[in-house]
Short mmCIF file of C-alpha atoms and ligand atoms in Angstrom, two decimals:
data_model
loop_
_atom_site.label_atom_id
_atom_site.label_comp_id
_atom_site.label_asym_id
_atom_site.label_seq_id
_atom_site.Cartn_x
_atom_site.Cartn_y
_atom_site.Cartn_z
CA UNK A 1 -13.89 -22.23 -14.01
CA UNK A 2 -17.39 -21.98 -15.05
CA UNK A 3 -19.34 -19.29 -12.94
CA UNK A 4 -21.08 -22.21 -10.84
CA UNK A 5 -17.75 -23.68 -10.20
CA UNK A 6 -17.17 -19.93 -8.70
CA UNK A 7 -20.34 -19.95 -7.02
CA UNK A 8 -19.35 -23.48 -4.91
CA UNK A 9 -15.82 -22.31 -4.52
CA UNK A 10 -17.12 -18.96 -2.79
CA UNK A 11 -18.98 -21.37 -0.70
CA UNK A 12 -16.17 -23.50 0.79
CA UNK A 13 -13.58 -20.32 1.10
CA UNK A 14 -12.52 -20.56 4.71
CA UNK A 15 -12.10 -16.68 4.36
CA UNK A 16 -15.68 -15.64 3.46
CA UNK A 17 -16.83 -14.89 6.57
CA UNK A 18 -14.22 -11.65 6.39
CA UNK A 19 -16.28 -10.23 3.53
CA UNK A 20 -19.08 -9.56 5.93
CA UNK A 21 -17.18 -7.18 8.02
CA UNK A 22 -16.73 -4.75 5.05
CA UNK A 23 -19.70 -2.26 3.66
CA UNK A 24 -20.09 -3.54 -0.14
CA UNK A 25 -22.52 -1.04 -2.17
CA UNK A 26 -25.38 -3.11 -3.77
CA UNK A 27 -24.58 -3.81 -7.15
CA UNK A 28 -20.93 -2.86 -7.00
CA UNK A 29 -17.83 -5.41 -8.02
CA UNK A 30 -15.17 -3.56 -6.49
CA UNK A 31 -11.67 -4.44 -7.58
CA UNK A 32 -10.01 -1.15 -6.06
CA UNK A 33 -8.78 -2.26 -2.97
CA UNK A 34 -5.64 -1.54 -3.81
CA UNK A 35 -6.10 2.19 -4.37
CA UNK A 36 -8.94 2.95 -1.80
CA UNK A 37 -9.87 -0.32 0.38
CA UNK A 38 -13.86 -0.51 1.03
CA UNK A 39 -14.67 0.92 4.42
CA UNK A 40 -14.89 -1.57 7.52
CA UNK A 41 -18.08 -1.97 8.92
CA UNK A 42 -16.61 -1.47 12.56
CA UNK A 43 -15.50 2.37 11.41
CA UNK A 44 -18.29 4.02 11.64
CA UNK A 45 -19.23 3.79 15.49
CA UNK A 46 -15.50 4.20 16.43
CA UNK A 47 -15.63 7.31 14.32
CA UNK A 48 -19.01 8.54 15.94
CA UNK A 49 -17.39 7.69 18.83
CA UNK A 50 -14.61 9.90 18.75
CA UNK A 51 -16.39 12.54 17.81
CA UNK A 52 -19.29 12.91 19.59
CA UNK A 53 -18.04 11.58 23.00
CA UNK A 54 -14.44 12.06 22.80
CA UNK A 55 -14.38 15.32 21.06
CA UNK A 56 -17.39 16.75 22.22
CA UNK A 57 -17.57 15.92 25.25
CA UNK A 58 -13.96 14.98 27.02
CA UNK A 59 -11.89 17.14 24.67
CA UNK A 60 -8.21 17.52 25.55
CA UNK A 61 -8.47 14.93 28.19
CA UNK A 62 -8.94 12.82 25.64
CA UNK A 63 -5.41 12.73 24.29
CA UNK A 64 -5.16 10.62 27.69
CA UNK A 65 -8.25 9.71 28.80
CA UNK A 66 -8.88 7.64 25.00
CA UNK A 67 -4.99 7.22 24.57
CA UNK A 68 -5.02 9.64 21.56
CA UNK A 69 -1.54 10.15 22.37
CA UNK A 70 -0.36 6.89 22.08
CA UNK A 71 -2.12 5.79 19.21
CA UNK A 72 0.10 6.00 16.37
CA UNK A 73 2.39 3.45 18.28
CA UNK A 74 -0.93 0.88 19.24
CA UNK A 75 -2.21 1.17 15.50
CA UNK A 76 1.81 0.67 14.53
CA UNK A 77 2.12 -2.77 16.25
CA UNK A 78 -1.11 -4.00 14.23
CA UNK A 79 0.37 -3.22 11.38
CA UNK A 80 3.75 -4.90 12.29
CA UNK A 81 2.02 -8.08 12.72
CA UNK A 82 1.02 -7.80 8.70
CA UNK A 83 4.25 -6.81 7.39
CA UNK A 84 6.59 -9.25 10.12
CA UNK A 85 8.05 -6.39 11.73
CA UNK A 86 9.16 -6.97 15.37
CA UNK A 87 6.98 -4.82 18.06
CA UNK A 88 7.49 -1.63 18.48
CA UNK A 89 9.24 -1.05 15.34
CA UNK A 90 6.09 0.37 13.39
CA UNK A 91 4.60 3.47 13.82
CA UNK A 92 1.72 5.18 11.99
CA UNK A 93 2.04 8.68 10.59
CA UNK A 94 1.72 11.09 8.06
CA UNK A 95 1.85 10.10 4.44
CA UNK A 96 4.23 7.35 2.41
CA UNK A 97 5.87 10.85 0.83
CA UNK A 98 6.96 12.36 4.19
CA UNK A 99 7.51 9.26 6.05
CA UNK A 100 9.89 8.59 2.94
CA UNK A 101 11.70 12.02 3.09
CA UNK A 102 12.38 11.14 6.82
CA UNK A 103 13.74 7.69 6.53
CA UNK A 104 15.56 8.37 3.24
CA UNK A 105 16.94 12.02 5.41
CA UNK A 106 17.90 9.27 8.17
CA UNK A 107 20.13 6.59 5.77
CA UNK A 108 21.79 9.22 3.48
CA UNK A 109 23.06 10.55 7.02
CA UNK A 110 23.79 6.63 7.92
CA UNK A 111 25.93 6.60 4.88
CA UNK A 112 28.20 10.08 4.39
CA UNK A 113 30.70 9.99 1.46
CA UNK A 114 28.19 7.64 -0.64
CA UNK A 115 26.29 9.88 -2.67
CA UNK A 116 23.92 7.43 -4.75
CA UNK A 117 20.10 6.56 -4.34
CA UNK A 118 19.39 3.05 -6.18
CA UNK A 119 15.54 3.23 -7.69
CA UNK A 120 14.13 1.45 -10.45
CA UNK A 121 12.12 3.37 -13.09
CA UNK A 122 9.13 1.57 -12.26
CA UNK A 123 8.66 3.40 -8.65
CA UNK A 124 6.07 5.62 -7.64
CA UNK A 125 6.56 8.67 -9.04
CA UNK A 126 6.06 10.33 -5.62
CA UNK A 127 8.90 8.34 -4.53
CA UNK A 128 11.40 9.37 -7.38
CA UNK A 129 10.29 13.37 -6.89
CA UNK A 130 10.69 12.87 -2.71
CA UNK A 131 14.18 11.78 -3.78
CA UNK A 132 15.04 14.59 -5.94
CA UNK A 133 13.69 17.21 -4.03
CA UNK A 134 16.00 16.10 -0.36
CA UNK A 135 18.90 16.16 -3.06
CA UNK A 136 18.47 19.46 -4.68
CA UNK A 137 17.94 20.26 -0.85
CA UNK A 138 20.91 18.63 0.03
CA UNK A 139 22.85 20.46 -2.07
CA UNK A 140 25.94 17.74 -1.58
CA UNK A 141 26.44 15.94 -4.68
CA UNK A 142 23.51 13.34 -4.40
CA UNK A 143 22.11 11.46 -7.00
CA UNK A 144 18.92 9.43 -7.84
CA UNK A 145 19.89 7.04 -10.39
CA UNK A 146 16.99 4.49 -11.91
CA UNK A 147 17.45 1.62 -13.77
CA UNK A 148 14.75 -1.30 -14.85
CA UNK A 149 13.13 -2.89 -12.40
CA UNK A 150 15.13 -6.23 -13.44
CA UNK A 151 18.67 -4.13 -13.23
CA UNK A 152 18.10 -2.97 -9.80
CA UNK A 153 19.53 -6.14 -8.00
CA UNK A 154 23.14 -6.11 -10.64
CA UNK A 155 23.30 -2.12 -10.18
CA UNK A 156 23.97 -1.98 -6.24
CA UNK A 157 27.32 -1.03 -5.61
CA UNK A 158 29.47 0.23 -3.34
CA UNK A 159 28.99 3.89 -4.27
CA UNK A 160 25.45 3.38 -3.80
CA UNK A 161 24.08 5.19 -0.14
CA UNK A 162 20.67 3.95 -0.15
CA UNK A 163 18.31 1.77 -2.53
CA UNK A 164 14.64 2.69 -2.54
CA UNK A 165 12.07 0.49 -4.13
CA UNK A 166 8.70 -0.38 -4.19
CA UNK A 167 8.51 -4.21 -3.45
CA UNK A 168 5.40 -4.55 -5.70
CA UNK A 169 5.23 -2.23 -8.79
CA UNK A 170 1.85 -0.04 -8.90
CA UNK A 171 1.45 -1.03 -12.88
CA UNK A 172 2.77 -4.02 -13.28
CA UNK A 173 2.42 -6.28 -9.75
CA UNK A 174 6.11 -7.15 -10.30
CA UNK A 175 7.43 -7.87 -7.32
CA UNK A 176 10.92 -7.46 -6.20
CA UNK A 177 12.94 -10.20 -4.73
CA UNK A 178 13.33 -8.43 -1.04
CA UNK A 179 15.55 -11.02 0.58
CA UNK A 180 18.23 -11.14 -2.57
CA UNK A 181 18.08 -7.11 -2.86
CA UNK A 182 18.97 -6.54 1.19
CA UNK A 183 21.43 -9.54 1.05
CA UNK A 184 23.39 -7.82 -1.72
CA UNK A 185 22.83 -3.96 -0.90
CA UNK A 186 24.18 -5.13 2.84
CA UNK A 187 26.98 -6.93 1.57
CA UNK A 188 27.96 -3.68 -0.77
CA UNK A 189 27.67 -1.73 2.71
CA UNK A 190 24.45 0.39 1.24
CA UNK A 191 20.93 0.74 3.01
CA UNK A 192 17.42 -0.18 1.59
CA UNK A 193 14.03 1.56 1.89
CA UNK A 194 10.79 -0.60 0.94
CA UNK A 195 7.57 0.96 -0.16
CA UNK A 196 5.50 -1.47 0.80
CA UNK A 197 2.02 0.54 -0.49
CA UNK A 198 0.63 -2.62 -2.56
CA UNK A 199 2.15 -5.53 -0.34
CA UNK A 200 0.93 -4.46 3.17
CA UNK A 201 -2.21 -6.71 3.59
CA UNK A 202 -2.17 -8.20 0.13
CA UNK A 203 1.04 -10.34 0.47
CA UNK A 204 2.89 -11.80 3.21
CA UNK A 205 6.04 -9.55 3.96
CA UNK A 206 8.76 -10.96 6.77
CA UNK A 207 10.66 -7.57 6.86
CA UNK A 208 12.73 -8.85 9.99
CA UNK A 209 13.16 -12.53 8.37
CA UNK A 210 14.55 -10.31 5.46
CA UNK A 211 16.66 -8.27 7.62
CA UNK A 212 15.14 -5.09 6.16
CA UNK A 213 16.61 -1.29 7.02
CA UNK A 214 13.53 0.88 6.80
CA UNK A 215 9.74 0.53 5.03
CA UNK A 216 6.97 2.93 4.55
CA UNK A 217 3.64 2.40 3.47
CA UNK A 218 -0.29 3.52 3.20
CA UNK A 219 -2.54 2.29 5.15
CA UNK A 220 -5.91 3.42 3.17
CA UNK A 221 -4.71 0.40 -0.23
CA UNK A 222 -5.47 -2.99 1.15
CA UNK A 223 -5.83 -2.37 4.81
CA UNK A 224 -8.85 -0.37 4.41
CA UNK A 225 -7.74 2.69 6.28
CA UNK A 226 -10.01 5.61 5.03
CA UNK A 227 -9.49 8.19 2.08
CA UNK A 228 -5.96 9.88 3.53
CA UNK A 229 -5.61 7.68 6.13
CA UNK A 230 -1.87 7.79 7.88
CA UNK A 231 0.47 6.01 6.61
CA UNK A 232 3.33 3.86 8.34
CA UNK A 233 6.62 3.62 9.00
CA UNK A 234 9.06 0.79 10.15
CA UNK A 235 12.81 1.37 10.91
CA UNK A 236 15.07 -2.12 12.32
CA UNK A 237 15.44 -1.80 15.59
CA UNK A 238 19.46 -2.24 15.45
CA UNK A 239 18.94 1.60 13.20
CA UNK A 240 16.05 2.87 15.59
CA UNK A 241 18.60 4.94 17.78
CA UNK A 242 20.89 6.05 14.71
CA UNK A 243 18.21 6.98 12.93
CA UNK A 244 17.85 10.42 12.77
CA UNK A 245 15.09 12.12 10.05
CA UNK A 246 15.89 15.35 9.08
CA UNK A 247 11.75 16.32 9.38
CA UNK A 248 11.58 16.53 13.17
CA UNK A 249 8.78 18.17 15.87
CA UNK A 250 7.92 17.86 19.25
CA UNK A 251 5.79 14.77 19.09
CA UNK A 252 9.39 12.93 17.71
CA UNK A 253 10.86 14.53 21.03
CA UNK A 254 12.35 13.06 24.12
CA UNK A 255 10.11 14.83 26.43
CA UNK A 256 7.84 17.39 24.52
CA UNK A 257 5.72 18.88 27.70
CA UNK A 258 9.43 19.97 28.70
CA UNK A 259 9.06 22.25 25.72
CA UNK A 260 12.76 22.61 25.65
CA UNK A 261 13.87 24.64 23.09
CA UNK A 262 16.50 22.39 22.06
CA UNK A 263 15.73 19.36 19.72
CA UNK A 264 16.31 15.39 21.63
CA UNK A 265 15.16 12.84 19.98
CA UNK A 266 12.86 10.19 21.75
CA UNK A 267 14.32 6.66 21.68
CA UNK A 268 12.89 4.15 19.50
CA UNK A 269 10.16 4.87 16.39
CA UNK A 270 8.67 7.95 18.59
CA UNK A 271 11.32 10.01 16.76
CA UNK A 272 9.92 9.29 13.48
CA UNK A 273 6.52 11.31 14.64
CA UNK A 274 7.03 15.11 13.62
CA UNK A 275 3.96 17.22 15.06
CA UNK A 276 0.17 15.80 16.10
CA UNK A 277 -1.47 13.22 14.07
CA UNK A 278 -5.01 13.50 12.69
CA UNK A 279 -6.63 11.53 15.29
CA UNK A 280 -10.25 10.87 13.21
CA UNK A 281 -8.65 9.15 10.77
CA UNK A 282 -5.84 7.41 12.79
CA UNK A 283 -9.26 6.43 15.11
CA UNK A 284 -10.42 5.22 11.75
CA UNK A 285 -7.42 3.26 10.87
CA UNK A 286 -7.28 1.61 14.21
CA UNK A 287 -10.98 0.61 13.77
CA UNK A 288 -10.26 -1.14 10.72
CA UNK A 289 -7.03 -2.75 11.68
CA UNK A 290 -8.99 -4.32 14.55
CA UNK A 291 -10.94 -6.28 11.09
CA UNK A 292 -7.79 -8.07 10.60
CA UNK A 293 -6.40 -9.14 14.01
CA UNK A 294 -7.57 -12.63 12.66
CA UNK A 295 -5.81 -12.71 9.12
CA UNK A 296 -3.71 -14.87 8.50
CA UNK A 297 -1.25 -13.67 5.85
CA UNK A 298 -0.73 -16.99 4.34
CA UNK A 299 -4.42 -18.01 3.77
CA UNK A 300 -5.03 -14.68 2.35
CA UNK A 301 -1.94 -14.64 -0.10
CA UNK A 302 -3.24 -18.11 -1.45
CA UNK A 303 -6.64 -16.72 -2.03
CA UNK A 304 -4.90 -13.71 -3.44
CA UNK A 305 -3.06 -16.22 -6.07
CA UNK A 306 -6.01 -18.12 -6.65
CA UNK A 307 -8.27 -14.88 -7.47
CA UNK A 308 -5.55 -13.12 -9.64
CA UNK A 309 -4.87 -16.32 -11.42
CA UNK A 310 -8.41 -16.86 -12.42
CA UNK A 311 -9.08 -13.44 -13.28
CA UNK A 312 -5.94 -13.54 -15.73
CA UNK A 313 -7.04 -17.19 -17.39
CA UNK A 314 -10.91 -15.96 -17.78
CA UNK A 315 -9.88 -12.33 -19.21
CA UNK A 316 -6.87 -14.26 -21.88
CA UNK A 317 -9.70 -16.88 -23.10
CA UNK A 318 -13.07 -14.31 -23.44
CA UNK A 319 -11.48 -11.33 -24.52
CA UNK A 320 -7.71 -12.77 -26.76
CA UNK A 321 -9.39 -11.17 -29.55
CA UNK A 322 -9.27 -7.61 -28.34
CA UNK A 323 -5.53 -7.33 -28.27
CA UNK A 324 -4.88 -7.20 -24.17
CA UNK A 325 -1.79 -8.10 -23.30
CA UNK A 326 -1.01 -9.10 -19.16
CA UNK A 327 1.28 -6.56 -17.63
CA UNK A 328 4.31 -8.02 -15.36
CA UNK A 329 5.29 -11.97 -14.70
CA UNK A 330 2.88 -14.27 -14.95
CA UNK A 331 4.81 -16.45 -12.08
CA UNK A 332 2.84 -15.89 -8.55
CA UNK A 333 5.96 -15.24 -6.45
CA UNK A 334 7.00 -12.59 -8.69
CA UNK A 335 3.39 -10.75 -8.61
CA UNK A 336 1.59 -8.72 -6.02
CA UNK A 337 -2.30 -8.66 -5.68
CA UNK A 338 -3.16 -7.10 -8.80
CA UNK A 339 -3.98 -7.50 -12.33
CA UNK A 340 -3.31 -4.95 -14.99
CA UNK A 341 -3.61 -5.56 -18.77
CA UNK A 342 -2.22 -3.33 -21.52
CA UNK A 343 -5.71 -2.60 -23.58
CA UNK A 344 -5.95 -0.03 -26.56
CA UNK A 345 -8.51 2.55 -25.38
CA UNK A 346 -8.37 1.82 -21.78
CA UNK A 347 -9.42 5.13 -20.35
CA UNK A 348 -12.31 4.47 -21.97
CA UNK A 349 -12.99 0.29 -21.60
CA UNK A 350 -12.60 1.71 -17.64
CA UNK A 351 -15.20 4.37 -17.41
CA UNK A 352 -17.23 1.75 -19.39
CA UNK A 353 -16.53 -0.83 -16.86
CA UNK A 354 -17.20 1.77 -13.90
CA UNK A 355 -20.08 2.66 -15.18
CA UNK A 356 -21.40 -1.07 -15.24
CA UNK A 357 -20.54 -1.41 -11.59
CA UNK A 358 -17.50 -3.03 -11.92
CA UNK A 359 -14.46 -0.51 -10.30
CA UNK A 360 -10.64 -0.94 -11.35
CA UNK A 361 -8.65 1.90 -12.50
CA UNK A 362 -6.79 3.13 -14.93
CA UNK A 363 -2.95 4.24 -15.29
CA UNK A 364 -1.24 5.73 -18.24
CA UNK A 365 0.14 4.66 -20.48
CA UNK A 366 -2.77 2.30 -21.71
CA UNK A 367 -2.93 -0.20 -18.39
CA UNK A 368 -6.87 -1.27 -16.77
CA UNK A 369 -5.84 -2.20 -13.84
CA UNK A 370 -7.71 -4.19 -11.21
CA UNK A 371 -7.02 -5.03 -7.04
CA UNK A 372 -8.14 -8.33 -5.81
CA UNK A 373 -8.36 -7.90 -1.86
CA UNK A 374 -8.03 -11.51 -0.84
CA UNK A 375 -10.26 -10.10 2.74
CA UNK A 376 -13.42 -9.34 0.52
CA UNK A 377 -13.51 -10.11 -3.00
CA UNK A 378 -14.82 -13.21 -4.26
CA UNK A 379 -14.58 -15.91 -7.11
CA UNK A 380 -17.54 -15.25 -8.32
CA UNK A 381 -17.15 -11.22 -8.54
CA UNK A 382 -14.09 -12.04 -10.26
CA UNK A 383 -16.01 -14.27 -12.55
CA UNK A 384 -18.71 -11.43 -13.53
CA UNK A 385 -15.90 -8.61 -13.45
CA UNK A 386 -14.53 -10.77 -16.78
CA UNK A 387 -17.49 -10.82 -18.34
CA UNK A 388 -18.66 -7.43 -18.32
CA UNK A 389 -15.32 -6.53 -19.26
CA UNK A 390 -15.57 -9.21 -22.63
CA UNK A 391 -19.00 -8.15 -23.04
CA UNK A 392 -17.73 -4.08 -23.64
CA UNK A 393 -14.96 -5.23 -25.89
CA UNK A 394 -17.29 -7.12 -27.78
CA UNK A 395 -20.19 -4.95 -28.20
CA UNK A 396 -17.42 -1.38 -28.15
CA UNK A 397 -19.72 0.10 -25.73
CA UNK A 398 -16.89 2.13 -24.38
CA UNK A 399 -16.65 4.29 -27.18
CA UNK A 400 -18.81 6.85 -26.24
CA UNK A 401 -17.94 10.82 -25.54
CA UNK A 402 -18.53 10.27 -22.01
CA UNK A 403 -16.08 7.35 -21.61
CA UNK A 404 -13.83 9.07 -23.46
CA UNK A 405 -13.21 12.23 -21.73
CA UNK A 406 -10.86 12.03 -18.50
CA UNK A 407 -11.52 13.10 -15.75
CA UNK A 408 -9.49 14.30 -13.20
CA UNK A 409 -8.58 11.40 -10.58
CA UNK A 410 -8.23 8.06 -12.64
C1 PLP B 1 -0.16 4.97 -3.31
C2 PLP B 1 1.32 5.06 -3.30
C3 PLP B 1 1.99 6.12 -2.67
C4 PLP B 1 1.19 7.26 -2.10
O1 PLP B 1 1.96 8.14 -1.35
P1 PLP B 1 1.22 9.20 -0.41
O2 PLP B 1 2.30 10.09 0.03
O3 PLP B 1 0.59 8.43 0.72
O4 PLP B 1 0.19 9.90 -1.23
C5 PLP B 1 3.37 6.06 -2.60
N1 PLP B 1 4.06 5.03 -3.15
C6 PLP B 1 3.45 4.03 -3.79
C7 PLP B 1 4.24 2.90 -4.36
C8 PLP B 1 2.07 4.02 -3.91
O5 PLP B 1 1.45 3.04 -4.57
#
C-alpha cells in the first residue's frame, strides 16, 4: 500500500470514530498499546470525580453511596464480554502475578497426587517465578516443567496437575491453540490457566466456547486501564465453588462486616478478592472499559490482521537489507496483535525510533517490538511508523551514545 492508499483506507475504516475517544500526544505514533494502552479520554472526569466529590466530600459512604464496593465485580462483567466469559465469572483485582498465585493455589488443590505444572519457555517470566515460588512454598514435591511453545500441546499428560500458558507470547505474538490445549489437558484429567495479558482486547477470546478452567490478565495492555491498573481474573463457573486460592482476606469472605474470626469463603468469584482494591485506578479502569461497550471483537481483530499484516509487508520490502528477521508465524490465526522483528542493535534502532516519535519497545534478546491497538491506531501511522524505522536503518542514526545506553524500563 502506498501511503495515500493508507490515507483512503483510514477514511472508510468503520472503526475510526473509536480513535477519537483516546488522548493521542501531537506528533506521537504510538505502537505501545500493548504494554501501556493510551489513556481514554472519558478517565479523566471519572477520576476527578472520585476524588474530589467522592473522596472529599462523601468519604466512607462512598464505598456504598458510589458502589465502590461492588466495583471489582461491575468492571469484571465488562471485561467478560471481551474475553467470552459468562457473567459473573470475571472479577477485577490485584495484579496478573497474584491473581495467578491464587488460581494456580486453587487447581494444584483441585488436583492432589499430580505434582506437575505444564508451561512453555516462552511465558512471562513473572509467570514461571509465581510458579516456582508456590512450589518451593509448597514444599510437596511440585514441579514447573517448560517445554517449547510448539511441545506444550504433545507434553500434557496425566501426571501433569495444571498447564499454565500465555495464549499469545509477549515476544513473539505466537498464539496458542486454546481450544486443542483444554480439549487435551481435560481429556488427560489436568487443569489449564490462560494469561490472557496480550489477547484481552486485541483478539477475540471465547473462554466458555473453549471450555476454559481459569484466566488472568492486565487490564492497563490493550484495554487502556491506567499505569498499574487491576488486573482480572476469570474462574468457570462449574470450579467457582471448588475453587479455593490459598491468598485469602476479608473482601474474598462470606460476610466480612461479621468480622468472624474464622475464614468462609463467599460463593462465586467474590472469593478470589483478598483485601480492598485501589478504587482510583479500578474508577479508572471502569472509565475506560465504558470506551469499549461498543467493540465488537470481530471487527477489531480484522483491523488488527489487516494493520499487523501491512506493517510486516512494508517493514520486509523497505528495510530486507538491514538483516530483520519477523519473530513468530507469519499465519494470522497463529499471531496476536503485535509485531516484533529480530534487528541487530535494537536497543538502540528503538531509542532512535522513540526519539522520532514513533513508540514500540524493546525486549532482550535483540526483538523491536511494536502493538497495533486495532481501537486507535491507524493505516496510515502504521505506514509512517515503517518509514522512520527504514529511514534510521538507512541513514544508522541510531548509533549514537545516547541510543545506546539502556535505560532502566525498556
Ligand atoms: C504484562 C504481563 C504480565 C504482568 O504481570 P503483572 O503482575 O500485572 O505485573 C504478566 N504476564 C504476561 C504474559 C504479561 O505480558
Amino acid at each position: 500500500m502506498t501511503r495515500e492508499e493508507c490515507l483512503k483506507r483510514d477514511q472508510t475504516d468503520e472503526l475510526r470514530h473509536f480513535r477519537d475517544r483516546y488522548a493521542i500526544p501531537r506528533g506521537m505514533i504510538y505502537l505501545d498499546g500493548n504494554s501501556l494502552g493510551l489513556m481514554p479520554r472519558a478517565v479523566p472526569e471519572r477520576v476527578a470525580h472520585a476524588v474530589s466529590v467522592q473522596w472529599a466530600e462523601d468519604l466512607i459512604t462512598s464505598w456504598n453511596k458510589h458502589g465502590w464496593f461492588h466495583l471489582p465485580r461491575v468492571a469484571g462483567n465488562k471485561i467478560a464480554r471481551l474475553i467470552g466469559a459468562a457473567t459473573d465469572s470475571v472479577i477485577v483485582a490485584d495484579t496478573i502475578s497474584v491473581n495467578l498465585f491464587k488460581v494456580l493455589s486453587a487447581a494444584l488443590a483441585l488436583r492432589r497426587g499430580r505434582k506437575v505444572i505444564l508451561s512453555d519457555s516462552g511465558n512471562f517470566p513473572s509467570d514461571l517465578y509465581v510458579a516456582q515460588g508456590l512450589n518451593r512454598f509448597l514444599a510437596d514435591g511440585h514441579s514447573l516443567k517448560a517445554v517449547a511453545p510448539e511441545d506444550v500441546l504433545d507434553a500434557i499428560s496425566t501426571d501433569v496437575a495444571v498447564v499454565m500458558v500465555t495464549e499469545v507470547d509477549y515476544r513473539t505474538a505466537r498464539r496458542h491453540d486454546m481450544k486443542a490445549i483444554v480439549t487435551k489437558a481435560h481429556a488427560q484429567g489436568a487443569l489449564v490457566i490462560w494469561d490472557l495479558a496480550h489477547s484481552a482486547g486485541a483478539i477475540p477470546v471465547d473462554l466458555m466456547g473453549a471450555d476454559c478452567d481459569f484466566a488472568i490478565g492486565c487490564t492497563y495492555k490493550y484495554i487502556n486501564g491506567g499505569p498499574g491498573s487491576p488486573a482480572f481474573v476469570f474462574v468457570h463457573p462449574r470450579l467457582q465453588n471448588e475453587a479455593e486460592p490459598a491468598l485469602v482476606g476479608w473482601w474474598g469472605h462470606a460476610n466480612p462486616f461479621a468480622f468472624s474470626p474464622e475464614w468462609q469463603p463467599a460463593s462465586g468469584m467474590v472469593r478470589q478478592q483478598c483485601g480492598t482494591q485501589a478504587m482510583l485506578s479500578m474508577v479508572a479502569l471502569d472509565a475506560a472499559l465504558d470506551t469499549w461497550a461498543d467493540a465488537d471483537m470481530q471487527k477489531l481483530h480484522a483491523k488488527s490482521k489487516d494493520l499487523c499484516g501491512l506493517f510486516i509487508a512494508l517493514v520486509e520490502e523497505r528495510c530486507a537489507r538491514h538483516g530483520l528477521k519477523l519473530a513468530g508465524p507469519r499465519d494470522f490465526a497463529a499471531r496476536g496483535s503485535h509485531v516484533s522483528f529480530h534487528c541487530p542493535e535494537g536497543y538502540a534502532v528503538m531509542q532512535a525510533l522513540i526519539a522520532a516519535g514513533v513508540v514500540g519497545d524493546f525486549r532482550a534478546p535483540d526483538l523491536i517490538r511494536f502493538g497495533f491497538a486495532p481501537l486507535y491506531n491507524s493505516f496510515t501511522e502504521t505506514f509512517d511508523a515503517a518509514e522512520t524505522l527504514g529511514h534510521i536503518l538507512d541513514t544508522r542514526s541510531w548509533n549514537r551514545p545516547e541510543f545506546l545506553a539502556k535505560k532502566s524500563v525498556t
